[in-house]
Each structure stands twice: as structure tokens, then as C-alpha cells.
Amino acid sequence: MNTNTIEYNIESEDSCDHWKYLQPKGKNVLDLGCGRWCDRNGSWDNLIYEEFSPIYIGLNGAKKVIGVDASIHEIDFFNERTSDKELYTFIHDTIDTPEQIKCLIAQYNINFIKCDIEGAEINFFPFTKDDFSHIDMFAVEYHTDAIRDVFYEKLPQWGFSITAHGKMWVDGMGVIYAKK
């Protein structure tokens, strides 16, 4: 890790805390794992719509947000509540292969990736520097220390500098931010 990397503790799933170092202004953002969450106590009672990642990203200046989630209920939730179809596109899909991600990047002219796909982030591991040629910002939630270590090795190989690292209250989980 470089000495300029910001280290912080993630205290909640609210995007203003969990994804606090996203800088989506003017970007076409691929939000892999855009679905809602419950709070640390398993409750859905105190959730704020504007804190759900695709809405948060859109409100913070993204040019376009492509939200992908494995739950059709989450996709339906967002499709029913977002009226700006120029800004938001929601896709029901499970990310099982690197090729799926590459197709989404090409189809939607993506230049920023936010990834929270519960262990399936390993689908980025076969990527090459060329696969990231149009991506200038990348934020990924990792789900084990081993996955974190691979991202720390691969991100510089892909041409990224790691800018921030948030650690969650659950051992072995956190978020890595990187940019070119």
C-alpha cells in the first residue's frame, strides 16, 4: 500500500460512510451489486433511499448509473422508484463470469466500476490491463483477506493507484478504492 492511501473504518452500510470515497461526477458507473441492505442489526426500518448505492451515485453527479443485481426484487424496487431513465438503468443478472462484466463495460461505455457482489468480485482476477483501458476509477468491496491481497497485487498491474481502504466491522471485509 502506498503511504498516501487513506485508511478508515466503515461503520455502516450507508453509502455516505461505506462508499465515502467514490467520485462519480461525470462518470458512467457500473454498480455491480446495487441492491439494498439491512442495517448492522438486521433491520430495514431506518434505511434512507438516498443512501442506496445507485441513488447515492446518481445524486453525486454520475452521468449514467448502470445498476446490476442478482435479486429481481431489488431491480423492481429501483425501477418502480426512479423516474430518470436517462440517468438510471437497472439490470437483473448474477455476475458469474469475467465476460459478463466486460460486455457491460463495452455496452454502456463504463469508465467507473463500483463492485459489491458478495465474493463474486473474483471474476475480475482474470482481467488484464487492456480490459481496464477505459476504466479510470474502481471501488471494490472484498469479502476475505485473501481476495483483498489479490486486489492489492493486481490493481497496480492494471494501472491503478490505491487511494483509500476502508475496513468493516466484520473481519476480512472492506472496500478498496483505486484510480488511474
PDB file of C-alpha atoms in Angstrom:
ATOM      1  CA  MET A   1       0.000   0.000   0.000  1.00  0.00           C
ATOM      2  CA  ASN A   2       1.286   3.453  -0.782  1.00  0.00           C
ATOM      3  CA  THR A   3       1.814   5.940   2.030  1.00  0.00           C
ATOM      4  CA  ASN A   4      -0.835   8.293   0.599  1.00  0.00           C
ATOM      5  CA  THR A   5      -3.615   5.712   0.946  1.00  0.00           C
ATOM      6  CA  ILE A   6      -6.437   6.909   3.194  1.00  0.00           C
ATOM      7  CA  GLU A   7      -7.341   4.347   5.873  1.00  0.00           C
ATOM      8  CA  TYR A   8     -10.737   4.473   7.568  1.00  0.00           C
ATOM      9  CA  ASN A   9     -13.256   2.321   9.413  1.00  0.00           C
ATOM     10  CA  ILE A  10     -16.589   1.607   7.783  1.00  0.00           C
ATOM     11  CA  GLU A  11     -19.275   1.972  10.443  1.00  0.00           C
ATOM     12  CA  SER A  12     -22.433   1.381   8.374  1.00  0.00           C
ATOM     13  CA  GLU A  13     -23.869   0.292   5.038  1.00  0.00           C
ATOM     14  CA  ASP A  14     -24.993   3.875   4.306  1.00  0.00           C
ATOM     15  CA  SER A  15     -23.248   4.903   1.114  1.00  0.00           C
ATOM     16  CA  CYS A  16     -22.024   8.181   2.649  1.00  0.00           C
ATOM     17  CA  ASP A  17     -19.952   6.014   5.031  1.00  0.00           C
ATOM     18  CA  HIS A  18     -19.453   2.737   3.181  1.00  0.00           C
ATOM     19  CA  TRP A  19     -18.661   4.327  -0.214  1.00  0.00           C
ATOM     20  CA  LYS A  20     -17.465   7.706   1.069  1.00  0.00           C
ATOM     21  CA  TYR A  21     -14.523   7.989  -1.351  1.00  0.00           C
ATOM     22  CA  LEU A  22     -16.493   7.371  -4.551  1.00  0.00           C
ATOM     23  CA  GLN A  23     -16.073  10.230  -7.007  1.00  0.00           C
ATOM     24  CA  PRO A  24     -18.671   9.524  -9.703  1.00  0.00           C
ATOM     25  CA  LYS A  25     -19.131  13.051 -11.060  1.00  0.00           C
ATOM     26  CA  GLY A  26     -19.419  12.917 -14.850  1.00  0.00           C
ATOM     27  CA  LYS A  27     -18.765   9.153 -14.978  1.00  0.00           C
ATOM     28  CA  ASN A  28     -20.634   6.230 -16.495  1.00  0.00           C
ATOM     29  CA  VAL A  29     -20.766   3.997 -13.431  1.00  0.00           C
ATOM     30  CA  LEU A  30     -21.284   0.249 -13.393  1.00  0.00           C
ATOM     31  CA  ASP A  31     -22.783  -0.505  -9.963  1.00  0.00           C
ATOM     32  CA  LEU A  32     -22.323  -4.263  -9.571  1.00  0.00           C
ATOM     33  CA  GLY A  33     -24.382  -5.349  -6.575  1.00  0.00           C
ATOM     34  CA  CYS A  34     -26.689  -2.333  -6.478  1.00  0.00           C
ATOM     35  CA  GLY A  35     -29.274  -3.893  -4.152  1.00  0.00           C
ATOM     36  CA  ARG A  36     -30.361  -2.626  -0.761  1.00  0.00           C
ATOM     37  CA  TRP A  37     -29.164  -3.998   2.548  1.00  0.00           C
ATOM     38  CA  CYS A  38     -30.368  -4.204   6.116  1.00  0.00           C
ATOM     39  CA  ASP A  39     -28.524  -2.380   8.876  1.00  0.00           C
ATOM     40  CA  ARG A  40     -25.953  -3.963  11.202  1.00  0.00           C
ATOM     41  CA  ASN A  41     -28.785  -5.162  13.455  1.00  0.00           C
ATOM     42  CA  GLY A  42     -30.663  -6.859  10.621  1.00  0.00           C
ATOM     43  CA  SER A  43     -33.323  -4.135  10.484  1.00  0.00           C
ATOM     44  CA  TRP A  44     -34.835  -2.461   7.399  1.00  0.00           C
ATOM     45  CA  ASP A  45     -36.604   0.225   9.463  1.00  0.00           C
ATOM     46  CA  ASN A  46     -34.108   3.096   9.344  1.00  0.00           C
ATOM     47  CA  LEU A  47     -32.880   2.860   5.768  1.00  0.00           C
ATOM     48  CA  ILE A  48     -32.667   6.033   3.694  1.00  0.00           C
ATOM     49  CA  TYR A  49     -33.427   5.806  -0.040  1.00  0.00           C
ATOM     50  CA  GLU A  50     -30.733   8.339  -0.967  1.00  0.00           C
ATOM     51  CA  GLU A  51     -28.117   6.140   0.742  1.00  0.00           C
ATOM     52  CA  PHE A  52     -28.680   3.117  -1.527  1.00  0.00           C
ATOM     53  CA  SER A  53     -25.616   2.936  -3.769  1.00  0.00           C
ATOM     54  CA  PRO A  54     -27.145   3.576  -7.217  1.00  0.00           C
ATOM     55  CA  ILE A  55     -29.177   6.533  -5.946  1.00  0.00           C
ATOM     56  CA  TYR A  56     -26.203   7.888  -3.988  1.00  0.00           C
ATOM     57  CA  ILE A  57     -24.008   7.600  -7.083  1.00  0.00           C
ATOM     58  CA  GLY A  58     -26.602   9.383  -9.225  1.00  0.00           C
ATOM     59  CA  LEU A  59     -27.103  12.168  -6.680  1.00  0.00           C
ATOM     60  CA  ASN A  60     -23.327  12.676  -6.572  1.00  0.00           C
ATOM     61  CA  GLY A  61     -23.073  13.615 -10.224  1.00  0.00           C
ATOM     62  CA  ALA A  62     -22.738  10.410 -12.230  1.00  0.00           C
ATOM     63  CA  LYS A  63     -23.503  10.849 -15.907  1.00  0.00           C
ATOM     64  CA  LYS A  64     -25.085   7.369 -16.068  1.00  0.00           C
ATOM     65  CA  VAL A  65     -25.623   4.604 -13.472  1.00  0.00           C
ATOM     66  CA  ILE A  66     -25.975   1.007 -14.620  1.00  0.00           C
ATOM     67  CA  GLY A  67     -27.146  -0.957 -11.580  1.00  0.00           C
ATOM     68  CA  VAL A  68     -26.845  -4.749 -11.691  1.00  0.00           C
ATOM     69  CA  ASP A  69     -28.144  -7.079  -9.015  1.00  0.00           C
ATOM     70  CA  ALA A  70     -28.910 -10.796  -8.670  1.00  0.00           C
ATOM     71  CA  SER A  71     -32.248 -10.085  -6.967  1.00  0.00           C
ATOM     72  CA  ILE A  72     -35.179  -9.269  -9.220  1.00  0.00           C
ATOM     73  CA  HIS A  73     -36.889  -7.748  -6.165  1.00  0.00           C
ATOM     74  CA  GLU A  74     -34.094  -5.185  -5.860  1.00  0.00           C
ATOM     75  CA  ILE A  75     -34.216  -4.356  -9.570  1.00  0.00           C
ATOM     76  CA  ASP A  76     -38.019  -3.983  -9.397  1.00  0.00           C
ATOM     77  CA  PHE A  77     -37.660  -1.772  -6.294  1.00  0.00           C
ATOM     78  CA  PHE A  78     -35.382   0.663  -8.126  1.00  0.00           C
ATOM     79  CA  ASN A  79     -37.273   0.561 -11.421  1.00  0.00           C
ATOM     80  CA  GLU A  80     -40.509   1.434  -9.588  1.00  0.00           C
ATOM     81  CA  ARG A  81     -38.928   4.381  -7.757  1.00  0.00           C
ATOM     82  CA  THR A  82     -36.630   6.024 -10.294  1.00  0.00           C
ATOM     83  CA  SER A  83     -38.173   8.261 -12.898  1.00  0.00           C
ATOM     84  CA  ASP A  84     -34.941   9.430 -14.544  1.00  0.00           C
ATOM     85  CA  LYS A  85     -34.411   6.645 -17.079  1.00  0.00           C
ATOM     86  CA  GLU A  86     -31.669   8.683 -18.780  1.00  0.00           C
ATOM     87  CA  LEU A  87     -29.607   8.515 -15.584  1.00  0.00           C
ATOM     88  CA  TYR A  88     -30.541   5.057 -14.262  1.00  0.00           C
ATOM     89  CA  THR A  89     -30.654   1.639 -15.908  1.00  0.00           C
ATOM     90  CA  PHE A  90     -31.260  -1.434 -13.743  1.00  0.00           C
ATOM     91  CA  ILE A  91     -30.416  -4.961 -14.860  1.00  0.00           C
ATOM     92  CA  HIS A  92     -31.320  -8.245 -13.207  1.00  0.00           C
ATOM     93  CA  ASP A  93     -28.295 -10.537 -13.550  1.00  0.00           C
ATOM     94  CA  THR A  94     -25.924 -12.647 -11.496  1.00  0.00           C
ATOM     95  CA  ILE A  95     -22.268 -11.997 -12.273  1.00  0.00           C
ATOM     96  CA  ASP A  96     -20.758 -15.421 -12.875  1.00  0.00           C
ATOM     97  CA  THR A  97     -18.032 -14.728 -15.450  1.00  0.00           C
ATOM     98  CA  PRO A  98     -15.488 -12.070 -16.348  1.00  0.00           C
ATOM     99  CA  GLU A  99     -17.044 -11.928 -19.823  1.00  0.00           C
ATOM    100  CA  GLN A 100     -20.331 -10.632 -18.382  1.00  0.00           C
ATOM    101  CA  ILE A 101     -18.504  -7.700 -16.810  1.00  0.00           C
ATOM    102  CA  LYS A 102     -16.543  -6.998 -19.990  1.00  0.00           C
ATOM    103  CA  CYS A 103     -19.786  -6.951 -22.019  1.00  0.00           C
ATOM    104  CA  LEU A 104     -21.412  -4.483 -19.611  1.00  0.00           C
ATOM    105  CA  ILE A 105     -18.329  -2.235 -19.746  1.00  0.00           C
ATOM    106  CA  ALA A 106     -18.395  -2.179 -23.553  1.00  0.00           C
ATOM    107  CA  GLN A 107     -22.177  -1.907 -23.941  1.00  0.00           C
ATOM    108  CA  TYR A 108     -22.546   1.063 -21.584  1.00  0.00           C
ATOM    109  CA  ASN A 109     -19.202   2.826 -22.167  1.00  0.00           C
ATOM    110  CA  ILE A 110     -18.294   2.395 -18.489  1.00  0.00           C
ATOM    111  CA  ASN A 111     -15.378   4.339 -17.011  1.00  0.00           C
ATOM    112  CA  PHE A 112     -16.034   3.755 -13.283  1.00  0.00           C
ATOM    113  CA  ILE A 113     -16.806   0.466 -11.521  1.00  0.00           C
ATOM    114  CA  LYS A 114     -18.297   0.066  -8.044  1.00  0.00           C
ATOM    115  CA  CYS A 115     -18.369  -3.618  -7.106  1.00  0.00           C
ATOM    116  CA  ASP A 116     -20.125  -5.261  -4.151  1.00  0.00           C
ATOM    117  CA  ILE A 117     -21.071  -8.737  -5.368  1.00  0.00           C
ATOM    118  CA  GLU A 118     -20.539 -10.876  -2.274  1.00  0.00           C
ATOM    119  CA  GLY A 119     -17.459 -12.864  -3.236  1.00  0.00           C
ATOM    120  CA  ALA A 120     -18.034 -12.825  -6.997  1.00  0.00           C
ATOM    121  CA  GLU A 121     -15.549  -9.945  -7.215  1.00  0.00           C
ATOM    122  CA  ILE A 122     -13.051 -12.702  -8.030  1.00  0.00           C
ATOM    123  CA  ASN A 123     -14.444 -12.506 -11.585  1.00  0.00           C
ATOM    124  CA  PHE A 124     -12.104  -9.536 -12.037  1.00  0.00           C
ATOM    125  CA  PHE A 125      -8.984 -11.613 -11.332  1.00  0.00           C
ATOM    126  CA  PRO A 126      -8.521 -12.810 -14.961  1.00  0.00           C
ATOM    127  CA  PHE A 127      -8.752  -9.211 -16.251  1.00  0.00           C
ATOM    128  CA  THR A 128      -5.736  -7.678 -17.930  1.00  0.00           C
ATOM    129  CA  LYS A 129      -4.558  -4.097 -18.077  1.00  0.00           C
ATOM    130  CA  ASP A 130      -6.202  -3.865 -21.522  1.00  0.00           C
ATOM    131  CA  ASP A 131      -9.548  -4.937 -20.052  1.00  0.00           C
ATOM    132  CA  PHE A 132      -9.372  -1.857 -17.815  1.00  0.00           C
ATOM    133  CA  SER A 133      -8.201   0.505 -20.574  1.00  0.00           C
ATOM    134  CA  HIS A 134     -11.387   2.632 -20.378  1.00  0.00           C
ATOM    135  CA  ILE A 135     -11.816   2.395 -16.598  1.00  0.00           C
ATOM    136  CA  ASP A 136     -10.248   5.204 -14.593  1.00  0.00           C
ATOM    137  CA  MET A 137     -11.860   4.562 -11.192  1.00  0.00           C
ATOM    138  CA  PHE A 138     -12.560   1.294  -9.402  1.00  0.00           C
ATOM    139  CA  ALA A 139     -14.030   0.605  -5.960  1.00  0.00           C
ATOM    140  CA  VAL A 140     -14.489  -2.947  -4.726  1.00  0.00           C
ATOM    141  CA  GLU A 141     -15.828  -4.485  -1.540  1.00  0.00           C
ATOM    142  CA  TYR A 142     -13.807  -7.599  -0.781  1.00  0.00           C
ATOM    143  CA  HIS A 143     -15.083 -10.480   1.314  1.00  0.00           C
ATOM    144  CA  THR A 144     -11.911 -12.237   2.527  1.00  0.00           C
ATOM    145  CA  ASP A 145      -8.352 -11.212   3.352  1.00  0.00           C
ATOM    146  CA  ALA A 146      -7.134 -13.456   0.518  1.00  0.00           C
ATOM    147  CA  ILE A 147      -9.303 -11.598  -2.012  1.00  0.00           C
ATOM    148  CA  ARG A 148      -8.077  -8.260  -0.591  1.00  0.00           C
ATOM    149  CA  ASP A 149      -4.480  -9.375  -1.056  1.00  0.00           C
ATOM    150  CA  VAL A 150      -5.063 -10.314  -4.699  1.00  0.00           C
ATOM    151  CA  PHE A 151      -6.602  -6.899  -5.412  1.00  0.00           C
ATOM    152  CA  TYR A 152      -3.637  -5.207  -3.722  1.00  0.00           C
ATOM    153  CA  GLU A 153      -1.353  -7.135  -6.065  1.00  0.00           C
ATOM    154  CA  LYS A 154      -3.385  -6.768  -9.258  1.00  0.00           C
ATOM    155  CA  LEU A 155      -4.607  -3.156  -9.087  1.00  0.00           C
ATOM    156  CA  PRO A 156      -1.118  -1.687  -9.700  1.00  0.00           C
ATOM    157  CA  GLN A 157      -0.588  -4.226 -12.524  1.00  0.00           C
ATOM    158  CA  TRP A 158      -3.813  -2.954 -14.094  1.00  0.00           C
ATOM    159  CA  GLY A 159      -2.507   0.635 -13.919  1.00  0.00           C
ATOM    160  CA  PHE A 160      -4.366   1.798 -10.790  1.00  0.00           C
ATOM    161  CA  SER A 161      -3.119   3.515  -7.639  1.00  0.00           C
ATOM    162  CA  ILE A 162      -4.873   2.552  -4.436  1.00  0.00           C
ATOM    163  CA  THR A 163      -6.238   5.758  -2.899  1.00  0.00           C
ATOM    164  CA  ALA A 164      -8.319   4.590   0.084  1.00  0.00           C
ATOM    165  CA  HIS A 165      -9.028   1.464   2.100  1.00  0.00           C
ATOM    166  CA  GLY A 166     -11.990   1.063   4.420  1.00  0.00           C
ATOM    167  CA  LYS A 167     -12.173  -1.790   6.902  1.00  0.00           C
ATOM    168  CA  MET A 168     -15.540  -3.123   8.012  1.00  0.00           C
ATOM    169  CA  TRP A 169     -16.683  -4.351  11.404  1.00  0.00           C
ATOM    170  CA  VAL A 170     -16.604  -7.904  10.001  1.00  0.00           C
ATOM    171  CA  ASP A 171     -13.122  -9.456   9.894  1.00  0.00           C
ATOM    172  CA  GLY A 172     -11.802  -9.915   6.378  1.00  0.00           C
ATOM    173  CA  MET A 173     -14.167  -7.424   4.737  1.00  0.00           C
ATOM    174  CA  GLY A 174     -13.593  -3.924   3.468  1.00  0.00           C
ATOM    175  CA  VAL A 175     -13.517  -1.599   0.473  1.00  0.00           C
ATOM    176  CA  ILE A 176     -10.572  -0.679  -1.734  1.00  0.00           C
ATOM    177  CA  TYR A 177     -10.651   2.477  -3.897  1.00  0.00           C
ATOM    178  CA  ALA A 178      -8.323   2.898  -6.852  1.00  0.00           C
ATOM    179  CA  LYS A 179      -7.881   5.333  -9.708  1.00  0.00           C
ATOM    180  CA  LYS A 180      -5.597   5.940 -12.659  1.00  0.00           C
TER     181      LYS A 180
END
